[in-house]
Amino acid sequence: MIIIRGNPVIRSDRRGKNQNMLNPGPAGKLKECLMALSSEAKELYLNSTVPVLDAVPSPLQFHRDWVAPNKPVILKGAVKHWPAIRKWSHYYLRDKIGDEVVSVAVTPNGYADAPNGNFFVMPEERNMKFSKFLSIMEEPENYPGVFYIQKQNSNFTEEFTKILDDAAHEIPWFSEAIGKEPDAVNFWMGDHRAVTSMHKDHYENIYCVVSGFKDFILQPPTDLPWIPYKKYQVAVYKEIGSGEFKIEENHQTGSVPWICIDPLKPDLEKYPQYEHSNPVHCRVHAGDALYLPSLWFHHVRQSHACIAVNFWYDMEFDIKYNYYKFIENLCSQEVQ
């Protein structure tokens, strides 16, 4: 059992340079080919910054310009018409849904679903009235731990039904561009210390900010060879005293693969291959939306008590996914 007190720094395991590595940095001819892949992607279609559109295009144009080439884009004012943009003050939310019980993730350090030492640690899940959560956002110094509403089970349509009409259950033009309805709609709100560690999803994602801002680090699927993965034992945080947490192993779940580098402070001595990757940074403000394509790696932070709603649409498992899995298999430890 590992005891965590206060606000710890994520620890990295330095006992072996490539211990449990699933994709050690490629070498020789394979590295040359993968370097060429990354270089050609930058030359042919990737942008050095995330483009910004001042108006939402037609669904057909959006699909042609962004979905088909698998490129992220920010859409200014995409959801500025939502009543939530002007309504969702703490006073309004406390009045409308203060007595509703919601699921909140709690960690000692803001890193939920993230590596800590040899473990992939999930947050402690607590059910509390939304009014209490708002009190925590207003006076975080009075509550040990970092609190974040982040449950990704379409919690917006399940736990926030009384304010659903202030936003939307789908983005109509995006649904038309994708050709389907959303698989999940998620509500996000939390402490500025809460961090979403680098990962990828098998979803087309339209991420809409209602208040505050979100900071993203994005990396294209062609960066896969340079983004290191390890296997981690699954565990969960459990508070055992005020501000004191333990890491409790979950042997039933076993181990999971997860990205083992922090893009905010990458350890290039330990993971030199990451130097060849191509991260881009962007900030998404209230009323704006980010199209985050499937299979793009992303790391997320936010302003304090930022509110966002995102819409997940199942990706098409087409030739794009086929090529991604091919590169993944080429880079695996077993092949090398």
mmCIF file of C-alpha atoms in Angstrom:
data_model
loop_
_atom_site.group_PDB
_atom_site.id
_atom_site.type_symbol
_atom_site.label_atom_id
_atom_site.label_comp_id
_atom_site.label_asym_id
_atom_site.label_seq_id
_atom_site.Cartn_x
_atom_site.Cartn_y
_atom_site.Cartn_z
ATOM 1 C CA MET A 1 0.000 0.000 0.000
ATOM 2 C CA ILE A 2 1.315 3.458 -0.915
ATOM 3 C CA ILE A 3 0.215 6.411 1.210
ATOM 4 C CA ILE A 4 -0.209 9.785 -0.529
ATOM 5 C CA ARG A 5 -0.340 12.994 1.498
ATOM 6 C CA GLY A 6 -1.030 16.534 0.409
ATOM 7 C CA ASN A 7 -0.380 17.398 -3.216
ATOM 8 C CA PRO A 8 2.266 14.956 -4.529
ATOM 9 C CA VAL A 9 4.135 15.096 -7.778
ATOM 10 C CA ILE A 10 3.587 12.222 -10.195
ATOM 11 C CA ARG A 11 6.486 9.848 -9.702
ATOM 12 C CA SER A 12 8.164 8.035 -12.556
ATOM 13 C CA ASP A 13 9.722 4.608 -12.195
ATOM 14 C CA ARG A 14 13.424 4.903 -13.058
ATOM 15 C CA ARG A 15 14.539 1.374 -12.224
ATOM 16 C CA GLY A 16 14.975 0.508 -15.888
ATOM 17 C CA LYS A 17 14.976 2.672 -18.985
ATOM 18 C CA ASN A 18 12.542 0.520 -20.968
ATOM 19 C CA GLN A 19 10.930 -1.494 -18.200
ATOM 20 C CA ASN A 20 7.475 -2.687 -19.327
ATOM 21 C CA MET A 21 7.758 -0.609 -22.500
ATOM 22 C CA LEU A 22 5.289 -1.689 -25.166
ATOM 23 C CA ASN A 23 6.806 0.375 -27.977
ATOM 24 C CA PRO A 24 10.507 1.151 -27.439
ATOM 25 C CA GLY A 25 11.863 3.779 -29.804
ATOM 26 C CA PRO A 26 12.353 2.337 -33.298
ATOM 27 C CA ALA A 27 15.850 1.983 -34.738
ATOM 28 C CA GLY A 28 17.611 1.374 -38.050
ATOM 29 C CA LYS A 29 15.609 1.178 -41.260
ATOM 30 C CA LEU A 30 12.290 1.096 -39.411
ATOM 31 C CA LYS A 31 13.126 4.405 -37.713
ATOM 32 C CA GLU A 32 14.016 5.954 -41.097
ATOM 33 C CA CYS A 33 10.683 4.895 -42.564
ATOM 34 C CA LEU A 34 8.705 6.165 -39.594
ATOM 35 C CA MET A 35 10.612 9.471 -39.618
ATOM 36 C CA ALA A 36 9.642 9.819 -43.278
ATOM 37 C CA LEU A 37 6.010 9.136 -42.359
ATOM 38 C CA SER A 38 6.013 11.950 -39.766
ATOM 39 C CA SER A 39 7.854 14.332 -42.086
ATOM 40 C CA GLU A 40 5.503 13.738 -45.011
ATOM 41 C CA ALA A 41 2.452 14.148 -42.780
ATOM 42 C CA LYS A 42 3.699 17.598 -41.737
ATOM 43 C CA GLU A 43 4.485 18.567 -45.327
ATOM 44 C CA LEU A 44 1.295 17.251 -46.899
ATOM 45 C CA TYR A 45 -1.593 17.983 -44.567
ATOM 46 C CA LEU A 46 -0.825 18.728 -40.910
ATOM 47 C CA ASN A 47 -0.927 22.309 -39.613
ATOM 48 C CA SER A 48 1.705 23.780 -37.296
ATOM 49 C CA THR A 49 -1.131 25.332 -35.252
ATOM 50 C CA VAL A 50 -4.779 24.399 -34.853
ATOM 51 C CA PRO A 51 -6.763 26.367 -37.479
ATOM 52 C CA VAL A 52 -9.615 28.610 -36.341
ATOM 53 C CA LEU A 53 -12.829 29.111 -38.307
ATOM 54 C CA ASP A 54 -14.922 32.223 -37.696
ATOM 55 C CA ALA A 55 -18.116 30.528 -38.865
ATOM 56 C CA VAL A 56 -19.471 26.981 -38.910
ATOM 57 C CA PRO A 57 -19.279 25.576 -42.469
ATOM 58 C CA SER A 58 -21.907 23.388 -44.069
ATOM 59 C CA PRO A 59 -21.905 19.752 -42.918
ATOM 60 C CA LEU A 60 -20.622 18.627 -46.326
ATOM 61 C CA GLN A 61 -17.797 21.174 -46.337
ATOM 62 C CA PHE A 62 -16.867 20.311 -42.755
ATOM 63 C CA HIS A 63 -16.671 16.638 -43.605
ATOM 64 C CA ARG A 64 -14.521 17.301 -46.683
ATOM 65 C CA ASP A 65 -12.128 19.748 -45.016
ATOM 66 C CA TRP A 66 -11.764 18.290 -41.521
ATOM 67 C CA VAL A 67 -13.362 14.889 -40.882
ATOM 68 C CA ALA A 68 -12.118 13.083 -43.997
ATOM 69 C CA PRO A 69 -8.488 14.325 -43.607
ATOM 70 C CA ASN A 70 -8.665 13.750 -39.818
ATOM 71 C CA LYS A 71 -7.583 17.287 -38.846
ATOM 72 C CA PRO A 72 -8.542 19.284 -35.721
ATOM 73 C CA VAL A 73 -10.090 22.738 -35.956
ATOM 74 C CA ILE A 74 -11.524 25.353 -33.573
ATOM 75 C CA LEU A 75 -14.931 26.806 -34.462
ATOM 76 C CA LYS A 76 -15.382 30.284 -32.991
ATOM 77 C CA GLY A 77 -18.829 30.932 -31.581
ATOM 78 C CA ALA A 78 -20.092 27.462 -32.489
ATOM 79 C CA VAL A 79 -22.237 27.244 -29.341
ATOM 80 C CA LYS A 80 -22.533 30.911 -28.371
ATOM 81 C CA HIS A 81 -26.297 30.622 -29.025
ATOM 82 C CA TRP A 82 -26.714 28.096 -26.205
ATOM 83 C CA PRO A 83 -28.696 29.583 -23.275
ATOM 84 C CA ALA A 84 -26.094 27.898 -21.033
ATOM 85 C CA ILE A 85 -23.504 30.483 -22.094
ATOM 86 C CA ARG A 86 -25.381 33.255 -20.297
ATOM 87 C CA LYS A 87 -27.318 31.198 -17.734
ATOM 88 C CA TRP A 88 -24.830 28.842 -16.100
ATOM 89 C CA SER A 89 -23.661 30.947 -13.181
ATOM 90 C CA HIS A 90 -23.096 29.246 -9.837
ATOM 91 C CA TYR A 91 -26.255 30.950 -8.553
ATOM 92 C CA TYR A 92 -28.346 29.566 -11.408
ATOM 93 C CA LEU A 93 -26.890 26.064 -11.220
ATOM 94 C CA ARG A 94 -27.324 25.902 -7.443
ATOM 95 C CA ASP A 95 -30.980 26.916 -7.847
ATOM 96 C CA LYS A 96 -31.728 24.532 -10.726
ATOM 97 C CA ILE A 97 -29.766 21.395 -9.813
ATOM 98 C CA GLY A 98 -28.268 22.046 -6.377
ATOM 99 C CA ASP A 99 -30.118 19.091 -4.850
ATOM 100 C CA GLU A 100 -29.217 16.687 -7.663
ATOM 101 C CA VAL A 101 -26.698 13.979 -6.748
ATOM 102 C CA VAL A 102 -23.790 13.768 -9.186
ATOM 103 C CA SER A 103 -20.677 11.607 -9.506
ATOM 104 C CA VAL A 104 -17.404 13.414 -8.742
ATOM 105 C CA ALA A 105 -13.841 12.168 -9.239
ATOM 106 C CA VAL A 106 -11.470 12.932 -6.346
ATOM 107 C CA THR A 107 -7.680 12.601 -6.367
ATOM 108 C CA PRO A 108 -4.854 13.901 -4.168
ATOM 109 C CA ASN A 109 -3.045 15.519 -7.092
ATOM 110 C CA GLY A 110 -5.486 16.237 -9.956
ATOM 111 C CA TYR A 111 -4.379 13.257 -12.045
ATOM 112 C CA ALA A 112 -7.325 10.893 -12.497
ATOM 113 C CA ASP A 113 -6.909 7.908 -14.815
ATOM 114 C CA ALA A 114 -3.160 8.481 -15.024
ATOM 115 C CA PRO A 115 0.166 6.798 -14.201
ATOM 116 C CA ASN A 116 1.649 7.209 -10.737
ATOM 117 C CA GLY A 117 4.819 5.179 -10.284
ATOM 118 C CA ASN A 118 4.077 1.602 -11.364
ATOM 119 C CA PHE A 119 0.312 2.102 -11.220
ATOM 120 C CA PHE A 120 -2.427 3.397 -13.487
ATOM 121 C CA VAL A 121 -4.557 5.071 -10.837
ATOM 122 C CA MET A 122 -8.242 5.821 -11.167
ATOM 123 C CA PRO A 123 -9.953 8.440 -8.999
ATOM 124 C CA GLU A 124 -12.062 7.858 -5.954
ATOM 125 C CA GLU A 125 -15.663 8.247 -7.107
ATOM 126 C CA ARG A 126 -17.946 10.134 -4.725
ATOM 127 C CA ASN A 127 -21.645 10.909 -5.001
ATOM 128 C CA MET A 128 -22.587 14.319 -3.678
ATOM 129 C CA LYS A 129 -25.161 17.022 -4.145
ATOM 130 C CA PHE A 130 -24.201 19.457 -6.869
ATOM 131 C CA SER A 131 -24.556 22.340 -4.385
ATOM 132 C CA LYS A 132 -21.734 20.835 -2.315
ATOM 133 C CA PHE A 133 -19.578 20.471 -5.415
ATOM 134 C CA LEU A 134 -20.136 24.168 -6.191
ATOM 135 C CA SER A 135 -19.084 25.058 -2.640
ATOM 136 C CA ILE A 136 -15.880 23.092 -3.182
ATOM 137 C CA MET A 137 -15.220 25.001 -6.429
ATOM 138 C CA GLU A 138 -15.765 28.294 -4.615
ATOM 139 C CA GLU A 139 -13.474 27.464 -1.673
ATOM 140 C CA PRO A 140 -11.140 24.650 -2.787
ATOM 141 C CA GLU A 141 -8.623 25.454 -0.062
ATOM 142 C CA ASN A 142 -11.144 24.220 2.518
ATOM 143 C CA TYR A 143 -11.483 20.751 0.989
ATOM 144 C CA PRO A 144 -8.547 18.316 0.747
ATOM 145 C CA GLY A 145 -8.138 16.719 -2.655
ATOM 146 C CA VAL A 146 -8.849 17.795 -6.227
ATOM 147 C CA PHE A 147 -12.466 17.483 -7.398
ATOM 148 C CA TYR A 148 -13.593 17.032 -10.997
ATOM 149 C CA ILE A 149 -16.891 16.063 -12.632
ATOM 150 C CA GLN A 150 -15.555 13.930 -15.472
ATOM 151 C CA LYS A 151 -17.569 10.707 -15.634
ATOM 152 C CA GLN A 152 -17.644 9.695 -19.287
ATOM 153 C CA ASN A 153 -20.853 7.681 -19.401
ATOM 154 C CA SER A 154 -23.020 10.334 -21.060
ATOM 155 C CA ASN A 155 -23.393 11.891 -17.619
ATOM 156 C CA PHE A 156 -24.886 15.070 -19.115
ATOM 157 C CA THR A 157 -27.963 13.232 -20.379
ATOM 158 C CA GLU A 158 -28.130 11.015 -17.257
ATOM 159 C CA GLU A 159 -27.321 13.301 -14.301
ATOM 160 C CA PHE A 160 -27.996 16.805 -15.631
ATOM 161 C CA THR A 161 -31.385 16.405 -17.303
ATOM 162 C CA LYS A 162 -32.810 19.561 -15.688
ATOM 163 C CA ILE A 163 -30.318 21.769 -17.553
ATOM 164 C CA LEU A 164 -30.017 19.698 -20.725
ATOM 165 C CA ASP A 165 -32.177 22.121 -22.709
ATOM 166 C CA ASP A 166 -29.801 24.973 -21.823
ATOM 167 C CA ALA A 167 -27.242 23.272 -24.080
ATOM 168 C CA ALA A 168 -28.021 20.397 -26.473
ATOM 169 C CA HIS A 169 -28.289 16.623 -26.688
ATOM 170 C CA GLU A 170 -26.432 16.742 -30.012
ATOM 171 C CA ILE A 171 -24.790 19.191 -32.447
ATOM 172 C CA PRO A 172 -27.094 18.917 -35.504
ATOM 173 C CA TRP A 173 -24.633 20.103 -38.155
ATOM 174 C CA PHE A 174 -21.904 17.879 -36.711
ATOM 175 C CA SER A 175 -24.250 14.872 -36.587
ATOM 176 C CA GLU A 176 -25.034 15.449 -40.261
ATOM 177 C CA ALA A 177 -21.347 15.759 -41.121
ATOM 178 C CA ILE A 178 -20.532 12.527 -39.263
ATOM 179 C CA GLY A 179 -23.655 10.719 -40.442
ATOM 180 C CA LYS A 180 -24.818 9.508 -37.029
ATOM 181 C CA GLU A 181 -26.031 10.614 -33.613
ATOM 182 C CA PRO A 182 -23.683 10.983 -30.618
ATOM 183 C CA ASP A 183 -22.815 7.880 -28.638
ATOM 184 C CA ALA A 184 -22.310 9.910 -25.424
ATOM 185 C CA VAL A 185 -22.660 13.493 -24.175
ATOM 186 C CA ASN A 186 -20.442 14.397 -21.220
ATOM 187 C CA PHE A 187 -20.462 17.301 -18.731
ATOM 188 C CA TRP A 188 -17.097 18.498 -17.380
ATOM 189 C CA MET A 189 -16.442 20.881 -14.485
ATOM 190 C CA GLY A 190 -13.585 21.026 -12.029
ATOM 191 C CA ASP A 191 -10.557 22.402 -10.281
ATOM 192 C CA HIS A 192 -7.811 24.065 -12.334
ATOM 193 C CA ARG A 193 -5.407 21.471 -10.904
ATOM 194 C CA ALA A 194 -7.307 18.620 -12.565
ATOM 195 C CA VAL A 195 -5.430 17.230 -15.566
ATOM 196 C CA THR A 196 -6.505 14.758 -18.231
ATOM 197 C CA SER A 197 -3.379 12.745 -19.022
ATOM 198 C CA MET A 198 -2.321 12.115 -22.615
ATOM 199 C CA HIS A 199 -4.437 9.502 -24.378
ATOM 200 C CA LYS A 200 -6.444 8.866 -27.532
ATOM 201 C CA ASP A 201 -10.089 7.924 -28.149
ATOM 202 C CA HIS A 202 -11.932 5.930 -30.794
ATOM 203 C CA TYR A 203 -14.416 8.775 -31.172
ATOM 204 C CA GLU A 204 -15.007 11.832 -33.311
ATOM 205 C CA ASN A 205 -15.195 14.479 -30.601
ATOM 206 C CA ILE A 206 -16.763 17.943 -30.676
ATOM 207 C CA TYR A 207 -15.679 19.663 -27.438
ATOM 208 C CA CYS A 208 -17.730 22.748 -26.470
ATOM 209 C CA VAL A 209 -16.689 25.186 -23.740
ATOM 210 C CA VAL A 210 -19.475 26.948 -21.820
ATOM 211 C CA SER A 211 -17.429 28.993 -19.340
ATOM 212 C CA GLY A 212 -13.720 29.586 -18.770
ATOM 213 C CA PHE A 213 -11.245 27.901 -21.111
ATOM 214 C CA LYS A 214 -9.631 24.553 -21.895
ATOM 215 C CA ASP A 215 -5.983 24.087 -22.871
ATOM 216 C CA PHE A 216 -5.198 21.170 -25.176
ATOM 217 C CA ILE A 217 -1.981 19.550 -26.303
ATOM 218 C CA LEU A 218 -2.741 17.608 -29.483
ATOM 219 C CA GLN A 219 -0.610 15.095 -31.363
ATOM 220 C CA PRO A 220 -1.536 13.392 -34.654
ATOM 221 C CA PRO A 221 -1.880 9.616 -35.056
ATOM 222 C CA THR A 222 1.324 9.661 -37.118
ATOM 223 C CA ASP A 223 3.164 10.480 -33.861
ATOM 224 C CA LEU A 224 2.374 6.996 -32.552
ATOM 225 C CA PRO A 225 5.978 5.720 -33.028
ATOM 226 C CA TRP A 226 7.328 8.513 -30.811
ATOM 227 C CA ILE A 227 4.797 8.378 -27.949
ATOM 228 C CA PRO A 228 5.916 5.802 -25.373
ATOM 229 C CA TYR A 229 3.512 3.333 -23.773
ATOM 230 C CA LYS A 230 3.939 1.078 -20.743
ATOM 231 C CA LYS A 231 1.828 -1.506 -18.991
ATOM 232 C CA TYR A 232 0.609 -0.430 -15.556
ATOM 233 C CA GLN A 233 -1.118 -2.274 -12.747
ATOM 234 C CA VAL A 234 -4.610 -0.776 -12.317
ATOM 235 C CA ALA A 235 -5.272 0.863 -8.952
ATOM 236 C CA VAL A 236 -7.608 3.414 -7.371
ATOM 237 C CA TYR A 237 -7.182 6.289 -4.920
ATOM 238 C CA LYS A 238 -8.912 5.892 -1.552
ATOM 239 C CA GLU A 239 -8.994 8.665 1.048
ATOM 240 C CA ILE A 240 -8.116 7.268 4.467
ATOM 241 C CA GLY A 241 -7.880 10.564 6.326
ATOM 242 C CA SER A 242 -8.251 14.274 5.681
ATOM 243 C CA GLY A 243 -5.952 14.908 2.716
ATOM 244 C CA GLU A 244 -4.409 11.448 3.054
ATOM 245 C CA PHE A 245 -4.936 8.941 0.228
ATOM 246 C CA LYS A 246 -3.764 5.420 -0.412
ATOM 247 C CA ILE A 247 -3.234 3.701 -3.751
ATOM 248 C CA GLU A 248 -5.209 0.468 -3.680
ATOM 249 C CA GLU A 249 -4.365 -2.126 -6.320
ATOM 250 C CA ASN A 250 -7.173 -3.578 -8.420
ATOM 251 C CA HIS A 251 -5.977 -7.102 -9.198
ATOM 252 C CA GLN A 252 -9.309 -8.058 -10.732
ATOM 253 C CA THR A 253 -8.822 -5.557 -13.577
ATOM 254 C CA GLY A 254 -5.145 -6.415 -13.995
ATOM 255 C CA SER A 255 -2.920 -4.162 -16.114
ATOM 256 C CA VAL A 256 -3.553 -1.616 -18.853
ATOM 257 C CA PRO A 257 -1.346 0.059 -21.487
ATOM 258 C CA TRP A 258 -1.014 3.821 -21.046
ATOM 259 C CA ILE A 259 1.177 6.666 -22.259
ATOM 260 C CA CYS A 260 4.079 7.078 -19.848
ATOM 261 C CA ILE A 261 5.321 10.554 -20.780
ATOM 262 C CA ASP A 262 4.057 13.910 -19.504
ATOM 263 C CA PRO A 263 3.975 16.345 -22.477
ATOM 264 C CA LEU A 264 4.197 19.300 -20.074
ATOM 265 C CA LYS A 265 7.666 18.190 -18.950
ATOM 266 C CA PRO A 266 8.807 15.343 -21.200
ATOM 267 C CA ASP A 267 11.737 13.276 -19.955
ATOM 268 C CA LEU A 268 13.761 13.088 -23.171
ATOM 269 C CA GLU A 269 16.620 11.317 -21.435
ATOM 270 C CA LYS A 270 14.332 8.426 -20.615
ATOM 271 C CA TYR A 271 12.147 8.644 -23.753
ATOM 272 C CA PRO A 272 14.340 10.219 -26.481
ATOM 273 C CA GLN A 273 11.956 9.132 -29.257
ATOM 274 C CA TYR A 274 9.416 11.747 -28.088
ATOM 275 C CA GLU A 275 11.702 14.451 -29.494
ATOM 276 C CA HIS A 276 10.510 13.451 -32.983
ATOM 277 C CA SER A 277 6.835 14.066 -32.174
ATOM 278 C CA ASN A 278 4.793 17.073 -33.258
ATOM 279 C CA PRO A 279 2.653 18.470 -30.431
ATOM 280 C CA VAL A 280 0.446 21.490 -31.061
ATOM 281 C CA HIS A 281 -1.145 23.626 -28.353
ATOM 282 C CA CYS A 282 -4.487 25.404 -28.421
ATOM 283 C CA ARG A 283 -6.894 27.150 -26.051
ATOM 284 C CA VAL A 284 -10.663 26.837 -26.466
ATOM 285 C CA HIS A 285 -12.747 29.666 -24.989
ATOM 286 C CA ALA A 286 -16.362 29.929 -23.864
ATOM 287 C CA GLY A 287 -18.771 29.720 -26.801
ATOM 288 C CA ASP A 288 -16.200 27.969 -29.001
ATOM 289 C CA ALA A 289 -15.845 24.320 -29.968
ATOM 290 C CA LEU A 290 -12.887 22.111 -30.847
ATOM 291 C CA TYR A 291 -13.225 19.300 -33.339
ATOM 292 C CA LEU A 292 -10.902 16.621 -31.972
ATOM 293 C CA PRO A 293 -10.589 13.827 -34.553
ATOM 294 C CA SER A 294 -10.503 10.161 -33.679
ATOM 295 C CA LEU A 295 -7.108 8.646 -32.775
ATOM 296 C CA TRP A 296 -5.506 12.036 -32.028
ATOM 297 C CA PHE A 297 -3.557 12.036 -28.782
ATOM 298 C CA HIS A 298 -4.640 14.769 -26.387
ATOM 299 C CA HIS A 299 -3.787 16.181 -22.967
ATOM 300 C CA VAL A 300 -6.195 18.634 -21.294
ATOM 301 C CA ARG A 301 -6.113 21.310 -18.583
ATOM 302 C CA GLN A 302 -8.608 24.064 -17.755
ATOM 303 C CA SER A 303 -9.278 27.278 -15.893
ATOM 304 C CA HIS A 304 -10.781 26.896 -12.433
ATOM 305 C CA ALA A 305 -14.446 25.785 -12.445
ATOM 306 C CA CYS A 306 -14.456 25.727 -16.248
ATOM 307 C CA ILE A 307 -17.590 24.083 -17.661
ATOM 308 C CA ALA A 308 -17.642 22.127 -20.913
ATOM 309 C CA VAL A 309 -19.855 19.668 -22.738
ATOM 310 C CA ASN A 310 -18.450 17.252 -25.279
ATOM 311 C CA PHE A 311 -20.113 14.945 -27.784
ATOM 312 C CA TRP A 312 -18.608 11.582 -28.717
ATOM 313 C CA TYR A 313 -19.493 9.993 -32.043
ATOM 314 C CA ASP A 314 -18.256 6.489 -32.820
ATOM 315 C CA MET A 315 -15.453 6.592 -35.363
ATOM 316 C CA GLU A 316 -15.546 4.651 -38.604
ATOM 317 C CA PHE A 317 -13.253 1.632 -38.353
ATOM 318 C CA ASP A 318 -12.070 2.035 -41.918
ATOM 319 C CA ILE A 319 -8.701 2.098 -43.713
ATOM 320 C CA LYS A 320 -7.518 4.894 -41.387
ATOM 321 C CA TYR A 321 -7.893 2.603 -38.383
ATOM 322 C CA ASN A 322 -6.378 -0.259 -40.372
ATOM 323 C CA TYR A 323 -3.210 1.802 -41.070
ATOM 324 C CA TYR A 324 -3.059 2.970 -37.444
ATOM 325 C CA LYS A 325 -3.081 -0.621 -36.172
ATOM 326 C CA PHE A 326 -0.428 -1.527 -38.737
ATOM 327 C CA ILE A 327 1.907 1.190 -37.406
ATOM 328 C CA GLU A 328 1.090 0.170 -33.836
ATOM 329 C CA ASN A 329 2.073 -3.428 -34.566
ATOM 330 C CA LEU A 330 5.272 -2.337 -36.328
ATOM 331 C CA CYS A 331 6.307 -0.349 -33.273
ATOM 332 C CA SER A 332 5.498 -3.043 -30.733
ATOM 333 C CA GLN A 333 8.228 -4.555 -28.607
ATOM 334 C CA GLU A 334 7.473 -8.021 -29.971
ATOM 335 C CA VAL A 335 8.168 -6.979 -33.574
ATOM 336 C CA GLN A 336 11.317 -4.998 -32.753
#
